[in-house]
XYZ file of C-alpha atoms in Angstrom:
448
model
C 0.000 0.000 0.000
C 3.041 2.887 0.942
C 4.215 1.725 -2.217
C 1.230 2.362 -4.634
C 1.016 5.666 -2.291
C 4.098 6.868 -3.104
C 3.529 6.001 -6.792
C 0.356 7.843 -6.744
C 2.297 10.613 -5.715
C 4.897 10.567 -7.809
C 2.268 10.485 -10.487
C 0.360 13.749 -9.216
C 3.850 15.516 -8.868
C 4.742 14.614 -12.692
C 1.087 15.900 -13.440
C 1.367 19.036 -11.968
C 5.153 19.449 -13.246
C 3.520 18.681 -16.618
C 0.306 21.169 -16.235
C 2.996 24.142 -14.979
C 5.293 23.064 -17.781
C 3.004 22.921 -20.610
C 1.484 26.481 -19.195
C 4.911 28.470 -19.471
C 5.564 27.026 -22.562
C 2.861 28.621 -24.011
C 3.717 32.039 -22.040
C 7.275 31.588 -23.390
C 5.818 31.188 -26.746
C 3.380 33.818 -26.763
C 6.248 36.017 -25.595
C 8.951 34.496 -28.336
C 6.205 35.567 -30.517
C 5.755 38.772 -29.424
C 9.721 38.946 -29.926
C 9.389 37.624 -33.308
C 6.809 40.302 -34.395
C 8.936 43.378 -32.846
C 11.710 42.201 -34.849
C 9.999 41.853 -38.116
C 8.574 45.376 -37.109
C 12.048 46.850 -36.674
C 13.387 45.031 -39.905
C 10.874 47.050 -41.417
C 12.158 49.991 -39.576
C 15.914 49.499 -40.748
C 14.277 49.251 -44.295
C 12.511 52.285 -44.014
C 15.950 53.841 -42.720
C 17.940 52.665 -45.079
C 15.467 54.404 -47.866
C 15.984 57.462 -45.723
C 19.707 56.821 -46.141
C 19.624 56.728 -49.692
C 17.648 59.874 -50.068
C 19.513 61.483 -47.775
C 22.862 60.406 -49.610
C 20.605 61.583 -52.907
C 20.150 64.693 -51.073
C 24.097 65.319 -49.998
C 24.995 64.517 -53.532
C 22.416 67.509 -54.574
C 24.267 69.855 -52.138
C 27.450 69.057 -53.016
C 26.501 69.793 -56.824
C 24.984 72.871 -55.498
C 28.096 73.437 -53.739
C 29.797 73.548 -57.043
C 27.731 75.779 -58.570
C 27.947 78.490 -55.658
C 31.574 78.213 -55.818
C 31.792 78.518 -59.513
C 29.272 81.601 -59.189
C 31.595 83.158 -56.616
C 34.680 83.171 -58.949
C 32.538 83.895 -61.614
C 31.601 87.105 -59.341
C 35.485 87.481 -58.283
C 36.028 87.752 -61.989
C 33.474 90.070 -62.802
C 34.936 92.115 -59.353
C 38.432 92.411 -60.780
C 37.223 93.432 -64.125
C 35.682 96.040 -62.325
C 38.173 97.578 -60.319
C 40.604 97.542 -63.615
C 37.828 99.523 -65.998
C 37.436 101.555 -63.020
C 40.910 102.524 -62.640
C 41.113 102.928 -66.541
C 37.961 105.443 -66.383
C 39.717 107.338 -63.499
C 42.746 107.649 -65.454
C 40.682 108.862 -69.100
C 38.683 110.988 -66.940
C 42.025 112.819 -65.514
C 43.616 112.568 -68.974
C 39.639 114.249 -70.456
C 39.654 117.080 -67.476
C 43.638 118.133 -68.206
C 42.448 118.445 -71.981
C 39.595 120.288 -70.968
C 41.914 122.965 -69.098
C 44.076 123.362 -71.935
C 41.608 123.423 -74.115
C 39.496 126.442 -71.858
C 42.842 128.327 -71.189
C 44.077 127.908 -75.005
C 40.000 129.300 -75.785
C 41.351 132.399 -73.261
C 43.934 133.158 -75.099
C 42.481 133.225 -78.481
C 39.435 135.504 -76.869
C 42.084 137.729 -75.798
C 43.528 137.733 -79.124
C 40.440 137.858 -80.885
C 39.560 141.329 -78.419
C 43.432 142.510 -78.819
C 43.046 142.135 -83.022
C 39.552 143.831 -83.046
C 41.038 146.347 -80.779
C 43.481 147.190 -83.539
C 41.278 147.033 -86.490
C 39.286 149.474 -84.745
C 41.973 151.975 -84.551
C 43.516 151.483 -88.354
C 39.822 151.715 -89.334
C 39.658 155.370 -87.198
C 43.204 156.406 -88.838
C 41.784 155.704 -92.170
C 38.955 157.509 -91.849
C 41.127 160.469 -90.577
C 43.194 160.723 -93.096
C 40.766 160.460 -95.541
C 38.651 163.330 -94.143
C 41.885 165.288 -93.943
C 42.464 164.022 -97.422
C 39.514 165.141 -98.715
C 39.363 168.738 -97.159
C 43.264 169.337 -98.869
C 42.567 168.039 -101.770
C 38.876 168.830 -103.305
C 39.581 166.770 -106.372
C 39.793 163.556 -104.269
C 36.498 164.020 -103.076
C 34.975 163.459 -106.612
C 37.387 160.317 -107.101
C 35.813 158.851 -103.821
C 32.459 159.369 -104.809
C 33.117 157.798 -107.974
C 31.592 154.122 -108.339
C 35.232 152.582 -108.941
C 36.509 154.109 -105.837
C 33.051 152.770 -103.974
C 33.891 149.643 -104.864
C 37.181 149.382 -103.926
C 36.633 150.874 -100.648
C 33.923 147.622 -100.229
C 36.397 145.409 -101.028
C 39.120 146.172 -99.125
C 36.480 146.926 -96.177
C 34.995 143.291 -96.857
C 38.544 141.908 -97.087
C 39.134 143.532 -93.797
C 36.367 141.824 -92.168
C 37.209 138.551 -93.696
C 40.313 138.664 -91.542
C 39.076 137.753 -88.348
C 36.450 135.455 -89.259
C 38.273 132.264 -89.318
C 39.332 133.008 -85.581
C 35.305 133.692 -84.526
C 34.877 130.290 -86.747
C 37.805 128.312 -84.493
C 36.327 130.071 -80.892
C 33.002 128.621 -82.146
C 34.850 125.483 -82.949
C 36.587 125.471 -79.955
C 33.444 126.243 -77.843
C 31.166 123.465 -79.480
C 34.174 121.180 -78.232
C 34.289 121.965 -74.987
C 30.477 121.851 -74.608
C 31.111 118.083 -76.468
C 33.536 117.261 -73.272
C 31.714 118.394 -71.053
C 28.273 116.563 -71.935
C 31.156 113.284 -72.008
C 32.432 114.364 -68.602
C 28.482 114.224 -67.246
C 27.731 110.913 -69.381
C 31.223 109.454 -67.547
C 30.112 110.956 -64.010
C 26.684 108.976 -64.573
C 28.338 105.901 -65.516
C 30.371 106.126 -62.784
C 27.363 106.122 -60.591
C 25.965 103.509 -62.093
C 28.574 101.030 -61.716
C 28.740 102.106 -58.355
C 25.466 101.081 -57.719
C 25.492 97.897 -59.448
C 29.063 97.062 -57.596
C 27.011 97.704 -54.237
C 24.208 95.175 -55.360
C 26.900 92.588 -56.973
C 28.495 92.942 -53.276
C 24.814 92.335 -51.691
C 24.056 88.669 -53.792
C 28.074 88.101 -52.600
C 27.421 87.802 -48.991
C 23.790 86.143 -49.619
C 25.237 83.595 -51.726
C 28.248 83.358 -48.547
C 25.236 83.231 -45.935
C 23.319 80.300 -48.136
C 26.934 78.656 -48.530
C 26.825 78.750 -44.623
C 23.156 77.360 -44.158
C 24.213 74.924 -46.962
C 27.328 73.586 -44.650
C 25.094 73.206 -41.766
C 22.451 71.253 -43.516
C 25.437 68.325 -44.505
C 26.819 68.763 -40.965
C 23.244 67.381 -39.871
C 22.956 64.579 -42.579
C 26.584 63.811 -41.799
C 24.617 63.421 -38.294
C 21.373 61.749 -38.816
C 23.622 59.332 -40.775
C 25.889 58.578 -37.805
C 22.604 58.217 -35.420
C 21.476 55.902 -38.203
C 24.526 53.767 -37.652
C 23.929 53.811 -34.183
C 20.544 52.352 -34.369
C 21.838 49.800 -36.505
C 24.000 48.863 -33.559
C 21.512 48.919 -31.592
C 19.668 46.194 -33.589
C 22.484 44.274 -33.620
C 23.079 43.914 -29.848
C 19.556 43.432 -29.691
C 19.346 40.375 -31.614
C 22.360 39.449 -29.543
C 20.756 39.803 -26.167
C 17.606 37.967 -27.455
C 20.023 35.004 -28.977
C 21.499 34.928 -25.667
C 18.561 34.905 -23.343
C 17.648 31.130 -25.400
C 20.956 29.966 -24.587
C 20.987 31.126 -21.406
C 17.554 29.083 -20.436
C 18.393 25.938 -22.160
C 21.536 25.574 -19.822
C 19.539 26.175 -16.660
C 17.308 24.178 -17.207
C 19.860 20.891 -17.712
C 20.033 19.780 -14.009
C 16.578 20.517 -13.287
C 15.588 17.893 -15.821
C 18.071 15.585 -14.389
C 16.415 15.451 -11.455
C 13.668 13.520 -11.601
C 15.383 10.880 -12.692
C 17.386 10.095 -10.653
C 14.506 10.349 -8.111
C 12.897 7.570 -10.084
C 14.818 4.332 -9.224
C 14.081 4.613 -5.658
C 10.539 3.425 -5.392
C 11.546 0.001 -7.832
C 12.825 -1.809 -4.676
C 9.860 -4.207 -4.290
C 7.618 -6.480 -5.609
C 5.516 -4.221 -8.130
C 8.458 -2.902 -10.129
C 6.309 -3.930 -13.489
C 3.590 -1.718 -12.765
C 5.643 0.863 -11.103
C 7.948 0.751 -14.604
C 4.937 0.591 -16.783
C 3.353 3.769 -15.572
C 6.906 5.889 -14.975
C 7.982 4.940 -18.503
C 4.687 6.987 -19.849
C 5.320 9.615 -17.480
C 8.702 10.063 -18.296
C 8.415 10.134 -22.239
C 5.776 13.289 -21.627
C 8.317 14.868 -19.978
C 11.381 13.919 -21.703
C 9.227 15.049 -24.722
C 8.530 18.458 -22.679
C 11.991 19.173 -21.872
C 13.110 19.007 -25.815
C 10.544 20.886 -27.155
C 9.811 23.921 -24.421
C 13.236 23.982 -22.757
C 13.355 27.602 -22.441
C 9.206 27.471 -21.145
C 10.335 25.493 -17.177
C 13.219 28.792 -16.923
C 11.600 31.169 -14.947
C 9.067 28.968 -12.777
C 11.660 26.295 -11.627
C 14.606 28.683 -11.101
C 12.750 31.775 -9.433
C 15.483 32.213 -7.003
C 18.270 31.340 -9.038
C 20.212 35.145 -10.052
C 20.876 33.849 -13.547
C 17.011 33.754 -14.352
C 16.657 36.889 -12.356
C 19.404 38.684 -14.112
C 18.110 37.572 -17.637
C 14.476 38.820 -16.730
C 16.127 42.009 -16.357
C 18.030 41.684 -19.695
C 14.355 41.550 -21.346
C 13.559 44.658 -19.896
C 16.434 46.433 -20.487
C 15.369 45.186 -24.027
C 11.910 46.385 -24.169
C 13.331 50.227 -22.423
C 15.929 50.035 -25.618
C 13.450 48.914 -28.426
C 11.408 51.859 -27.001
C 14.222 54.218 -26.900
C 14.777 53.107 -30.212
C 11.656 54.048 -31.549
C 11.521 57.356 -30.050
C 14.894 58.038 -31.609
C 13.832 56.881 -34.568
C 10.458 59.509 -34.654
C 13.293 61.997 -33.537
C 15.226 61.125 -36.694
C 11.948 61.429 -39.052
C 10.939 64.708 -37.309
C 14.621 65.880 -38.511
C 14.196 64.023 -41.780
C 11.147 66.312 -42.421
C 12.207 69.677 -41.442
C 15.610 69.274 -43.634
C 13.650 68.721 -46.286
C 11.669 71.749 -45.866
C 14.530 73.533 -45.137
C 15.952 71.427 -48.132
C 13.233 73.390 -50.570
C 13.583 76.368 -48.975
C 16.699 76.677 -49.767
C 16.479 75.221 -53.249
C 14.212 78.340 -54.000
C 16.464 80.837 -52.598
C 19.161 79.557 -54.762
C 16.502 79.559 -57.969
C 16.211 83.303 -56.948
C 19.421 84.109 -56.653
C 20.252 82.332 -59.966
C 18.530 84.615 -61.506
C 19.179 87.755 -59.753
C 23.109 86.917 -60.538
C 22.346 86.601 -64.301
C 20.322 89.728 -64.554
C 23.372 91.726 -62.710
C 25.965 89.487 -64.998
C 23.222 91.209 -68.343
C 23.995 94.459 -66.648
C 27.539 94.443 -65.929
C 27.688 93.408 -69.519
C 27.344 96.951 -70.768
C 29.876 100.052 -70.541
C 30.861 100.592 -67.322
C 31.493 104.103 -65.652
C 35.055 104.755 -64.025
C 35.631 104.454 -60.147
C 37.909 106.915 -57.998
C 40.718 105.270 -56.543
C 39.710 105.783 -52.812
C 36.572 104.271 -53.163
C 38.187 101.311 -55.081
C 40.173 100.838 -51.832
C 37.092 101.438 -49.537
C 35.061 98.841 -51.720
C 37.652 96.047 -51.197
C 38.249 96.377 -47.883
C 34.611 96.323 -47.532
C 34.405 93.177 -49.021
C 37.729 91.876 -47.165
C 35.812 92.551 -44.294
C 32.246 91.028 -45.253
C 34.732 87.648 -46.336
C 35.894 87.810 -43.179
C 32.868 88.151 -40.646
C 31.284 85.312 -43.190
C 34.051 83.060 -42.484
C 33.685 84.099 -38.923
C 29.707 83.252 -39.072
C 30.827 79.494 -40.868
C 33.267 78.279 -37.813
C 31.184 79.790 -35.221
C 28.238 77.469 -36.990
C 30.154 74.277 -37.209
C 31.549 75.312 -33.590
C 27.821 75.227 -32.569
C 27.062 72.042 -34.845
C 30.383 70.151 -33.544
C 29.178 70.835 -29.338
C 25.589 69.726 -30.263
C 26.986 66.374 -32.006
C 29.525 66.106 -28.820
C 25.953 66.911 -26.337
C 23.843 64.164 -28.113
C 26.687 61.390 -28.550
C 27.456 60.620 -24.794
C 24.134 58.988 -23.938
C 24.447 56.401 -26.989
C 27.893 55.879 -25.638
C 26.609 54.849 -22.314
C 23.707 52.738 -23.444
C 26.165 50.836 -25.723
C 29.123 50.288 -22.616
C 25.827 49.300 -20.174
C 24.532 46.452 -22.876
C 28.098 45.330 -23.522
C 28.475 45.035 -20.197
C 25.630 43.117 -19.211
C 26.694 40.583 -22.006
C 29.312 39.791 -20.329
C 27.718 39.464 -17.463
C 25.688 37.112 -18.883
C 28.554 34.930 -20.170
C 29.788 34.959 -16.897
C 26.579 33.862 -15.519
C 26.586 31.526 -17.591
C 29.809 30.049 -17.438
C 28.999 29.798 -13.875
C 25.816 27.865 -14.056
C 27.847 25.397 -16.666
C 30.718 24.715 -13.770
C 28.022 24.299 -11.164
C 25.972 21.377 -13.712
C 29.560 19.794 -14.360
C 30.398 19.732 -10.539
C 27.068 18.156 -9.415
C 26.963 15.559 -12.024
C-alpha cells in the first residue's frame, strides 16, 4: 500500500510538473512571438531607414553639386569684381587725362578771346586812322572828293572793307569750334560721371548677392553637418539592432543551460521506489510519465526557466536583460520619430533653400546682363574702400561658418554621450551574462 502511495504521488507531482510546464511554454511562446513580431517590425524599420539613407545620400549629392555651382558663381563674381576695379581705374585715369584736356583746351580758348579782343582792338583803330586821313584828305585836296564818290573808288573801298572783315572770321569760326568742343567734353564728362554712378550702384548690389550667396553657402554647410549626423545616429541604431538580436540570442541559450540539471532530477529520483515487488507496474506507468516529460523538456526547454529557477540570479538577471530590451526597443523608436521629425524639417529647409538659390540664380544673371554693358570709371579711394569692404564682409562670413560648425560640432559632442553609455551598459551586461553563464555550466559539471 506505501508503495502504490508513493507512486500515486509521484504520479500527481509529474502531473502538476507537466500542467505548470506545458502552461509556461505557451507564455514563453506567446512572448517568443511577441519577440518575433517586434523584430519583423524593426526590420521594417531598418528598411525604411535605409530608404531614408539613400535619399539622404541623394540629397548630400544635390548639395554638393549645389556646392559647385555656388563656388563657380563666386569666382565667376570674383572675376566680374576684378574686371571692375581695372575699368574703373582705366575710367579714373581717361577721366584725368579728359579734365587736363579740358583745361588746356578752356585756357588755349582764353587766349584766343584775348587775341580775338586785342586784333579787333586794332582794327578798330587802323579803321579810325583811315577815316582820318581820308577826311583830312579830302578837305586838302577837293579833287579827291569826286574820285571817292566815284563808283570805282566805292567799290574798292567795299572790297578792301569786306577783305578787312574777312580777316578775323576764321578766328570767330575756331572760338566757335573750340566752344562746341568743350560743350562736347563736357556733356562726355556728365555721361562718364553717370556711368560712374551707375557702376557704383550695381558694384554695391553685386556685393549684396556676394554675402547672400556666402550666408546660403553657410546654411548649406550646416544642412550636410546634420545629414553627416542623422547618418551617424542611423549607424547607431543599426547597432543597436544588432546587440539586440544578440541579447535575445542569448537569453535562449541562457535558459536551455539552466534548465539541464533541473531535468536531471527527476530521474534520478525515479529508481528509488523500484525496490519491491511491483516494479512492473511501477515501470509501466513511470515509462509513460517520463516520455511526456522527456518530450517536454526538448521541445519547451526555455518554457520550465523562470518557474523552476525563481530564485536562481541567472534567471533573475536575464528577466532584467528583457527589460532592459523592451526600455531600448522603445528608446529606439523614439529616436527613430526623432530622426523622421529631422528628416522632415531638412527637407523643408531642403526646398527652402532650393528656391532661394533659384532666386538668386537669376538675380546673378540679370546683374551678370547688366555688368555686360559700358561701365562708368571708379575713384581710386573708393576702389580701396570697396575692397576692404568686401575683405571685411569675407571675413565676418568666415567668422559666421566656424562659429556654426563650432555650434554644430558641441551639439553632435551633447547628443553622442548617452548612446555611448547605453552601448558600454549592454556590452556590459553581455558579459555578465557569459559569466553567468559560465557559472551555471561549472556548477551542472560539478554536481553531475
Amino acid at each position: 500500500m506505501a508503495i502504490t502511495q508513493v507512486v500515486t504521488l509521484d504520479l500527481h507531482l509529474a502531473a502538476e510538473l507537466g500542467k505548470t510546464l506545458l502552461e509556461r511554454n505557451k507564455e514563453l511562446e506567446e512572448s517568443l512571438q511577441q519577440m518575433y513580431s517586434t523584430n519583423e517590425e524593426q526590420v521594417q524599420e531598418i528598411e525604411y531607414l535605409t530608404k531614408q539613407l539613400d535619399t539622404l545620400r541623394h540629397v548630400n549629392e544635390q548639395h554638393a553639386k549645389v556646392y559647385e555651382q555656388l563656388d563657380l558663381a563666386a569666382r565667376d563674381l570674383e572675376l566680374t569684381n576684378q574686371k571692375l576695379v581695372l575699368e574703373s581705374k582705366a575710367a579714373q585715369q581717361k577721366i584725368h587725362g579728359l579734365t587736363e584736356t579740358i583745361e588746356r583746351l578752356q585756357t588755349q580758348v582764353e587766349e584766343l578771346q584775348a587775341q580775338v579782343e586785342q586784333l579787333r582792338g586794332l582794327e578798330q583803330l587802323r579803321v579810325r586812322r583811315e577815316k582820318r586821313e581820308r577826311r583830312r584828305t579830302i578837305h586838302t585836296f577837293p579833287c579827291l572828293k569826286e574820285l571817292c564818290t566815284s563808283p570805282r573808288c566805292e567799290d574798292a573801298f567795299r572790297l578792301h572793307s569786306s577783305s578787312l572783315e574777312l580777316g578775323p572770321r576764321p578766328l570767330e569760326q575756331e572760338n566757335e569750334r573750340l566752344q562746341t568742343l568743350v560743350g562736347v567734353l563736357r556733356s562726355q564728362v556728365s555721361q562718364e560721371r553717370q556711368r560712374k554712378e551707375r557702376v557704383e550702384r550695381e558694384y554695391a548690389v553685386v556685393l549684396q548677392e556676394y554675402a547672400e550667396l556666402e550666408r546660403q553657402l553657410c546654411e548649406m554647410e550646416g544642412c550636410r553637418l546634420r545629414v553627416q549626423e542623422l547618418e551617424a545616429e542611423l549607424l547607431e541604431l543599426q547597432q543597436m539592432k544588432q546587440a539586440k538580436t544578440y541579447l535575445l540570442g542569448r537569453e535562449d541559450h541562457l535558459a536551455e543551460a539552466l534548465l539541464a540539471p533541473l531535468t536531471q532530477a527527476p530521474e534520478a529520483d525515479d529508481p528509488q521506489p523500484g525496490s519491491g515487488d511491483d516494479s512492473g507496474t511501477q515501470d509501466g506507468v513511470s515509462s509513460p510519465a517520463a516520455s511526456p516529460g522527456h518530450a517536454v523538456r526538448k521541445s519547451c526547454s526555455d518554457t520550465a526557466l523562470n518557474a523552476i529557477v525563481a530564485k536562481d540570479p541567472a534567471s533573475r538577471h536575464a528577466g532584467n536583460l528583457t527589460l532592459h530590451a523592451n526600455s531600448v526597443r522603445k528608446r529606439g523608436m523614439s529616436i527613430l520619430r526623432e530622426v523622421d521629425e529631422q528628416y522632415h524639417a531638412l527637407l523643408e529647409k531642403y526646398e527652402e533653400l532650393l528656391s532661394k538659390c533659384r532666386q538668386h540664380g537669376a538675380g546673378v544673371r540679370h546683374a551678370g546682363v547688366q555688368t555686360s554693358r559700358p561701365i562708368s570709371r571708379d575713384s581710386s579711394w573708393r576702389d580701396l574702400r570697396g575692397g576692404e569692404e568686401g575683405q571685411g564682409e569675407a571675413k565676418t562670413g568666415e567668422k559666421s561658418l566656424s562659429q556654426h560648425v563650432e555650434a554644430v560640432d558641441k551639439r553632435l559632442e551633447q547628443s553622442q554621450p548617452e548612446y555611448k553609455a547605453l552601448f558600454k551598459e549592454i556590452f556590459s551586461r553581455i558579459q555578465k551574462t557569459k559569466a553567468d553563464i559560465n557559472a551555471t555550466k561549472v556548477k551542472t559539471h560539478s554536481s553531475k
